[in-house]
């Protein structure tokens, strides 16, 4: 199948409402994005941008915004020229309450094989998600930058 | 975290994770084709890996696809490896400081 995709899952001891806030509050996001920050107004169809150290790293558009359940972003990598040339993939964040925890599933995909976009973003998600989990559960992040 | 260590404490299960790292999203059938294990053994290992959240499954029509989830591995890295690595590095820099300050005496 001509598709590159990864699925990351983490269980966080919190509520869907609090986790949704953590995912979409731009100031709060700075705490666990390892030195990165996002710019968007989260309206469906609005542009979305992710910066690291002032440099545009990824950009795209809000595709779905359904608090506190599902967030989808059309996502293109901007730094690696090969990954940028692949165009847009899709990043979906899904939240499901589960016995006092929230299951957060991040799916990142693009309709092509051996994608450089997927390679570029897949290295970052485990640390971002671990940082987010730690911040929600203990009030502290594991790492401030890469 | 116990479930993750238990899941990793088996060569067959580590092989399955390697197979998913090579090609993510494989079906049970495809995983069995490449590995020298019975279908039952692979299936059992996969459910243990899934319980430890190291493998995530997605149903697509009649097929179930398996994805490697490295998030729990990252938690082990920060909890165990990162911590001791930092200690080892600071021990080395302490030693360096000690040796250099002696030379000055």
mmCIF file of C-alpha atoms in Angstrom:
data_model
loop_
_atom_site.group_PDB
_atom_site.id
_atom_site.type_symbol
_atom_site.label_atom_id
_atom_site.label_comp_id
_atom_site.label_asym_id
_atom_site.label_seq_id
_atom_site.Cartn_x
_atom_site.Cartn_y
_atom_site.Cartn_z
ATOM 1 C CA UNK A 1 0.000 0.000 0.000
ATOM 2 C CA UNK A 2 1.406 3.404 -0.944
ATOM 3 C CA UNK A 3 1.181 4.948 2.486
ATOM 4 C CA UNK A 4 3.610 5.906 5.228
ATOM 5 C CA UNK A 5 2.181 6.150 8.674
ATOM 6 C CA UNK A 6 2.934 5.895 12.333
ATOM 7 C CA UNK A 7 0.666 5.718 15.325
ATOM 8 C CA UNK A 8 1.795 6.847 18.748
ATOM 9 C CA UNK A 9 -0.253 6.111 21.850
ATOM 10 C CA UNK A 10 0.193 7.375 25.363
ATOM 11 C CA UNK A 11 -2.071 7.082 28.408
ATOM 12 C CA UNK A 12 -2.197 10.221 30.528
ATOM 13 C CA UNK A 13 -3.721 10.507 34.000
ATOM 14 C CA UNK A 14 -5.917 13.559 33.365
ATOM 15 C CA UNK A 15 -9.314 14.529 31.886
ATOM 16 C CA UNK A 16 -10.072 15.000 28.158
ATOM 17 C CA UNK A 17 -10.857 18.669 28.862
ATOM 18 C CA UNK A 18 -7.491 19.335 30.517
ATOM 19 C CA UNK A 19 -5.613 17.410 27.832
ATOM 20 C CA UNK A 20 -7.445 19.306 25.094
ATOM 21 C CA UNK A 21 -6.389 22.557 26.740
ATOM 22 C CA UNK A 22 -2.789 21.309 26.893
ATOM 23 C CA UNK A 23 -2.872 20.440 23.192
ATOM 24 C CA UNK A 24 -4.467 23.655 21.970
ATOM 25 C CA UNK A 25 -3.365 26.420 24.368
ATOM 26 C CA UNK A 26 -0.437 27.994 22.533
ATOM 27 C CA UNK A 27 1.263 29.351 25.688
ATOM 28 C CA UNK A 28 0.881 26.054 27.557
ATOM 29 C CA UNK A 29 2.238 24.246 24.480
ATOM 30 C CA UNK A 30 5.580 26.030 24.837
ATOM 31 C CA UNK A 31 6.164 24.129 28.094
ATOM 32 C CA UNK A 32 6.437 20.691 26.501
ATOM 33 C CA UNK A 33 7.221 21.322 22.795
ATOM 34 C CA UNK A 34 10.979 21.130 23.481
ATOM 35 C CA UNK A 35 11.671 24.723 22.538
ATOM 36 C CA UNK A 36 9.084 24.796 19.765
ATOM 37 C CA UNK A 37 5.886 26.795 19.543
ATOM 38 C CA UNK A 38 2.782 26.784 17.342
ATOM 39 C CA UNK A 39 0.870 29.627 15.718
ATOM 40 C CA UNK A 40 -2.782 29.230 14.714
ATOM 41 C CA UNK A 41 -6.279 30.333 15.728
ATOM 42 C CA UNK A 42 -7.490 26.672 15.550
ATOM 43 C CA UNK A 43 -10.408 27.499 13.239
ATOM 44 C CA UNK A 44 -11.078 24.873 10.573
ATOM 45 C CA UNK A 45 -9.379 26.095 7.392
ATOM 46 C CA UNK A 46 -6.970 28.408 9.253
ATOM 47 C CA UNK A 47 -3.219 28.188 8.743
ATOM 48 C CA UNK A 48 -1.104 26.359 11.309
ATOM 49 C CA UNK A 49 2.621 26.841 11.879
ATOM 50 C CA UNK A 50 5.245 25.226 14.081
ATOM 51 C CA UNK A 51 8.496 27.040 14.850
ATOM 52 C CA UNK A 52 11.712 25.853 16.451
ATOM 53 C CA UNK A 53 14.131 28.541 17.618
ATOM 54 C CA UNK A 54 12.348 31.118 15.482
ATOM 55 C CA UNK A 55 12.619 28.997 12.330
ATOM 56 C CA UNK A 56 9.556 27.626 10.552
ATOM 57 C CA UNK A 57 9.771 23.838 10.945
ATOM 58 C CA UNK A 58 6.320 22.677 9.792
ATOM 59 C CA UNK A 59 3.223 24.319 8.384
ATOM 60 C CA UNK A 60 -0.282 23.406 7.324
ATOM 61 C CA UNK A 61 -3.966 23.939 7.981
ATOM 62 C CA UNK A 62 -6.534 22.997 10.605
ATOM 63 C CA UNK A 63 -8.757 20.281 9.121
ATOM 64 C CA UNK A 64 -10.824 19.229 12.142
ATOM 65 C CA UNK A 65 -11.347 20.802 15.547
ATOM 66 C CA UNK A 66 -13.737 18.858 17.777
ATOM 67 C CA UNK A 67 -13.061 19.551 21.471
ATOM 68 C CA UNK A 68 -12.245 17.503 23.473
ATOM 69 C CA UNK A 69 -12.073 14.576 21.072
ATOM 70 C CA UNK A 70 -10.373 15.061 17.749
ATOM 71 C CA UNK A 71 -7.925 17.465 16.170
ATOM 72 C CA UNK A 72 -6.602 17.081 12.623
ATOM 73 C CA UNK A 73 -3.901 19.158 10.962
ATOM 74 C CA UNK A 74 -2.771 19.116 7.328
ATOM 75 C CA UNK A 75 0.966 18.996 7.841
ATOM 76 C CA UNK A 76 3.981 19.756 5.681
ATOM 77 C CA UNK A 77 7.584 19.674 6.814
ATOM 78 C CA UNK A 78 9.481 22.852 5.917
ATOM 79 C CA UNK A 79 13.122 22.321 6.867
ATOM 80 C CA UNK A 80 14.232 19.234 4.949
ATOM 81 C CA UNK A 81 13.794 20.029 1.197
ATOM 82 C CA UNK A 82 12.985 16.403 0.270
ATOM 83 C CA UNK A 83 10.323 16.174 2.966
ATOM 84 C CA UNK A 84 8.899 19.551 1.939
ATOM 85 C CA UNK A 85 8.670 18.402 -1.697
ATOM 86 C CA UNK A 86 6.387 15.538 -0.633
ATOM 87 C CA UNK A 87 3.698 18.062 0.244
ATOM 88 C CA UNK A 88 1.039 17.590 2.881
ATOM 89 C CA UNK A 89 0.397 14.677 5.178
ATOM 90 C CA UNK A 90 -2.216 14.497 7.899
ATOM 91 C CA UNK A 91 -1.741 14.506 11.664
ATOM 92 C CA UNK A 92 -4.699 13.379 13.762
ATOM 93 C CA UNK A 93 -4.853 13.589 17.545
ATOM 94 C CA UNK A 94 -7.635 11.556 19.126
ATOM 95 C CA UNK A 95 -8.587 11.620 22.824
ATOM 96 C CA UNK A 96 -10.550 8.838 24.536
ATOM 97 C CA UNK A 97 -11.315 8.726 28.278
ATOM 98 C CA UNK A 98 -10.318 5.405 29.829
ATOM 99 C CA UNK A 99 -10.623 4.530 33.553
ATOM 100 C CA UNK A 100 -9.423 7.839 34.964
ATOM 101 C CA UNK A 101 -6.918 8.269 32.158
ATOM 102 C CA UNK A 102 -7.047 9.627 28.648
ATOM 103 C CA UNK A 103 -5.747 7.587 25.743
ATOM 104 C CA UNK A 104 -4.059 9.998 23.351
ATOM 105 C CA UNK A 105 -3.459 8.608 19.873
ATOM 106 C CA UNK A 106 -1.363 10.595 17.418
ATOM 107 C CA UNK A 107 -1.518 9.308 13.841
ATOM 108 C CA UNK A 108 0.718 10.880 11.248
ATOM 109 C CA UNK A 109 0.332 9.722 7.646
ATOM 110 C CA UNK A 110 0.972 10.600 4.013
ATOM 111 C CA UNK A 111 -0.110 8.824 0.840
ATOM 112 C CA UNK A 112 3.330 7.671 -0.353
ATOM 113 C CA UNK A 113 5.900 5.022 0.513
ATOM 114 C CA UNK A 114 9.098 5.629 2.527
ATOM 115 C CA UNK A 115 8.118 9.199 3.281
ATOM 116 C CA UNK A 116 10.736 11.710 4.420
ATOM 117 C CA UNK A 117 7.985 13.719 6.120
ATOM 118 C CA UNK A 118 7.080 10.750 8.310
ATOM 119 C CA UNK A 119 10.762 10.120 9.001
ATOM 120 C CA UNK A 120 11.247 13.783 9.940
ATOM 121 C CA UNK A 121 8.319 14.041 12.342
ATOM 122 C CA UNK A 122 8.472 10.526 13.807
ATOM 123 C CA UNK A 123 11.681 11.253 15.678
ATOM 124 C CA UNK A 124 10.062 14.102 17.574
ATOM 125 C CA UNK A 125 6.731 12.721 18.725
ATOM 126 C CA UNK A 126 7.923 10.268 21.436
ATOM 127 C CA UNK A 127 9.762 13.024 23.300
ATOM 128 C CA UNK A 128 6.939 15.554 22.904
ATOM 129 C CA UNK A 129 4.355 13.035 24.130
ATOM 130 C CA UNK A 130 6.529 11.863 27.031
ATOM 131 C CA UNK A 131 7.084 15.479 28.008
ATOM 132 C CA UNK A 132 3.343 16.192 27.801
ATOM 133 C CA UNK A 133 2.505 13.139 29.928
ATOM 134 C CA UNK A 134 5.069 14.097 32.554
ATOM 135 C CA UNK A 135 3.856 17.700 32.633
ATOM 136 C CA UNK A 136 0.191 16.679 33.047
ATOM 137 C CA UNK A 137 0.905 14.082 35.723
ATOM 138 C CA UNK A 138 3.716 15.629 37.746
ATOM 139 C CA UNK A 139 3.740 19.300 36.747
ATOM 140 C CA UNK A 140 7.256 18.934 35.383
ATOM 141 C CA UNK A 141 8.644 18.254 31.906
ATOM 142 C CA UNK A 142 11.424 15.731 31.289
ATOM 143 C CA UNK A 143 13.430 17.913 28.927
ATOM 144 C CA UNK A 144 13.221 21.564 27.967
ATOM 145 C CA UNK A 145 14.987 21.302 24.596
ATOM 146 C CA UNK A 146 16.554 18.688 22.346
ATOM 147 C CA UNK B 1 6.769 0.216 33.312
ATOM 148 C CA UNK B 2 6.924 -3.393 34.633
ATOM 149 C CA UNK B 3 4.824 -4.520 31.672
ATOM 150 C CA UNK B 4 7.290 -2.901 29.259
ATOM 151 C CA UNK B 5 10.339 -4.588 30.813
ATOM 152 C CA UNK B 6 8.497 -7.917 30.894
ATOM 153 C CA UNK B 7 7.520 -7.513 27.242
ATOM 154 C CA UNK B 8 11.112 -6.737 26.272
ATOM 155 C CA UNK B 9 12.529 -9.688 28.232
ATOM 156 C CA UNK B 10 11.932 -12.104 25.375
ATOM 157 C CA UNK B 11 14.000 -12.493 22.199
ATOM 158 C CA UNK B 12 10.945 -13.374 20.100
ATOM 159 C CA UNK B 13 9.096 -10.247 21.124
ATOM 160 C CA UNK B 14 12.154 -8.095 20.498
ATOM 161 C CA UNK B 15 12.344 -9.657 17.037
ATOM 162 C CA UNK B 16 8.725 -8.690 16.422
ATOM 163 C CA UNK B 17 9.451 -5.090 17.411
ATOM 164 C CA UNK B 18 12.432 -5.089 15.022
ATOM 165 C CA UNK B 19 10.203 -6.439 12.254
ATOM 166 C CA UNK B 20 7.723 -3.593 12.845
ATOM 167 C CA UNK B 21 10.537 -1.087 12.939
ATOM 168 C CA UNK B 22 11.612 -2.289 9.476
ATOM 169 C CA UNK B 23 8.066 -2.164 8.172
ATOM 170 C CA UNK B 24 5.365 -0.557 10.270
ATOM 171 C CA UNK B 25 1.708 -1.576 10.074
ATOM 172 C CA UNK B 26 2.152 -5.274 9.205
ATOM 173 C CA UNK B 27 -0.646 -7.796 9.513
ATOM 174 C CA UNK B 28 -0.289 -10.988 11.570
ATOM 175 C CA UNK B 29 0.073 -12.989 8.369
ATOM 176 C CA UNK B 30 2.875 -10.811 7.056
ATOM 177 C CA UNK B 31 4.717 -10.898 10.366
ATOM 178 C CA UNK B 32 4.477 -14.706 10.412
ATOM 179 C CA UNK B 33 5.864 -14.944 6.861
ATOM 180 C CA UNK B 34 9.158 -13.387 7.905
ATOM 181 C CA UNK B 35 9.643 -14.946 11.312
ATOM 182 C CA UNK B 36 10.535 -18.428 12.381
ATOM 183 C CA UNK B 37 7.650 -18.673 14.856
ATOM 184 C CA UNK B 38 4.252 -20.331 14.816
ATOM 185 C CA UNK B 39 1.208 -18.179 14.196
ATOM 186 C CA UNK B 40 0.040 -18.914 17.745
ATOM 187 C CA UNK B 41 3.355 -17.777 19.232
ATOM 188 C CA UNK B 42 3.395 -14.569 17.189
ATOM 189 C CA UNK B 43 -0.219 -13.845 18.122
ATOM 190 C CA UNK B 44 0.500 -14.402 21.832
ATOM 191 C CA UNK B 45 3.604 -12.207 21.739
ATOM 192 C CA UNK B 46 1.691 -9.467 19.938
ATOM 193 C CA UNK B 47 -1.057 -9.355 22.552
ATOM 194 C CA UNK B 48 1.563 -9.058 25.307
ATOM 195 C CA UNK B 49 3.287 -6.258 23.394
ATOM 196 C CA UNK B 50 -0.076 -4.563 22.929
ATOM 197 C CA UNK B 51 -0.852 -4.839 26.655
ATOM 198 C CA UNK B 52 2.483 -3.106 27.340
ATOM 199 C CA UNK B 53 1.488 -0.374 24.811
ATOM 200 C CA UNK B 54 4.563 -1.173 22.700
ATOM 201 C CA UNK B 55 2.345 -2.231 19.818
ATOM 202 C CA UNK B 56 -0.828 -0.457 18.694
ATOM 203 C CA UNK B 57 -3.367 -2.205 16.460
ATOM 204 C CA UNK B 58 -5.730 -0.723 13.915
ATOM 205 C CA UNK B 59 -8.564 -2.578 12.192
ATOM 206 C CA UNK B 60 -8.839 -1.966 8.477
ATOM 207 C CA UNK B 61 -11.704 -3.958 7.019
ATOM 208 C CA UNK B 62 -10.997 -7.606 7.833
ATOM 209 C CA UNK B 63 -7.359 -6.945 8.560
ATOM 210 C CA UNK B 64 -5.674 -5.942 11.774
ATOM 211 C CA UNK B 65 -2.475 -3.968 11.317
ATOM 212 C CA UNK B 66 0.268 -3.666 13.936
ATOM 213 C CA UNK B 67 2.231 -0.488 14.628
ATOM 214 C CA UNK B 68 5.310 -0.051 16.760
ATOM 215 C CA UNK B 69 4.679 2.453 19.561
ATOM 216 C CA UNK B 70 8.017 3.730 20.868
ATOM 217 C CA UNK B 71 6.548 6.091 23.498
ATOM 218 C CA UNK B 72 7.018 3.641 26.446
ATOM 219 C CA UNK B 73 10.604 2.966 25.273
ATOM 220 C CA UNK B 74 11.259 6.671 25.416
ATOM 221 C CA UNK B 75 9.980 6.732 29.008
ATOM 222 C CA UNK B 76 12.501 4.000 29.869
ATOM 223 C CA UNK B 77 15.221 5.954 28.149
ATOM 224 C CA UNK B 78 14.558 9.122 30.155
ATOM 225 C CA UNK B 79 13.938 7.252 33.438
ATOM 226 C CA UNK B 80 16.937 4.895 33.292
ATOM 227 C CA UNK B 81 19.480 5.513 30.578
ATOM 228 C CA UNK B 82 19.391 9.314 30.491
ATOM 229 C CA UNK B 83 19.680 9.484 34.271
ATOM 230 C CA UNK B 84 22.748 7.240 34.543
ATOM 231 C CA UNK B 85 24.396 8.702 31.499
ATOM 232 C CA UNK B 86 24.184 12.128 33.144
ATOM 233 C CA UNK B 87 25.797 10.717 36.314
ATOM 234 C CA UNK B 88 28.585 9.055 34.371
ATOM 235 C CA UNK B 89 29.304 12.250 32.452
ATOM 236 C CA UNK B 90 29.344 14.377 35.582
ATOM 237 C CA UNK B 91 31.670 11.826 37.285
ATOM 238 C CA UNK B 92 34.067 12.228 34.373
ATOM 239 C CA UNK B 93 33.966 15.988 34.574
ATOM 240 C CA UNK B 94 34.516 15.821 38.357
ATOM 241 C CA UNK B 95 37.571 13.650 37.746
ATOM 242 C CA UNK B 96 38.856 16.071 35.147
ATOM 243 C CA UNK B 97 38.392 19.006 37.526
ATOM 244 C CA UNK B 98 40.160 17.149 40.329
ATOM 245 C CA UNK B 99 43.145 16.189 38.183
ATOM 246 C CA UNK B 100 43.472 19.659 36.755
ATOM 247 C CA UNK B 101 43.245 21.378 40.123
ATOM 248 C CA UNK B 102 45.945 19.050 41.532
ATOM 249 C CA UNK B 103 48.247 19.976 38.734
ATOM 250 C CA UNK B 104 47.930 23.617 39.729
ATOM 251 C CA UNK B 105 48.860 22.947 43.367
#
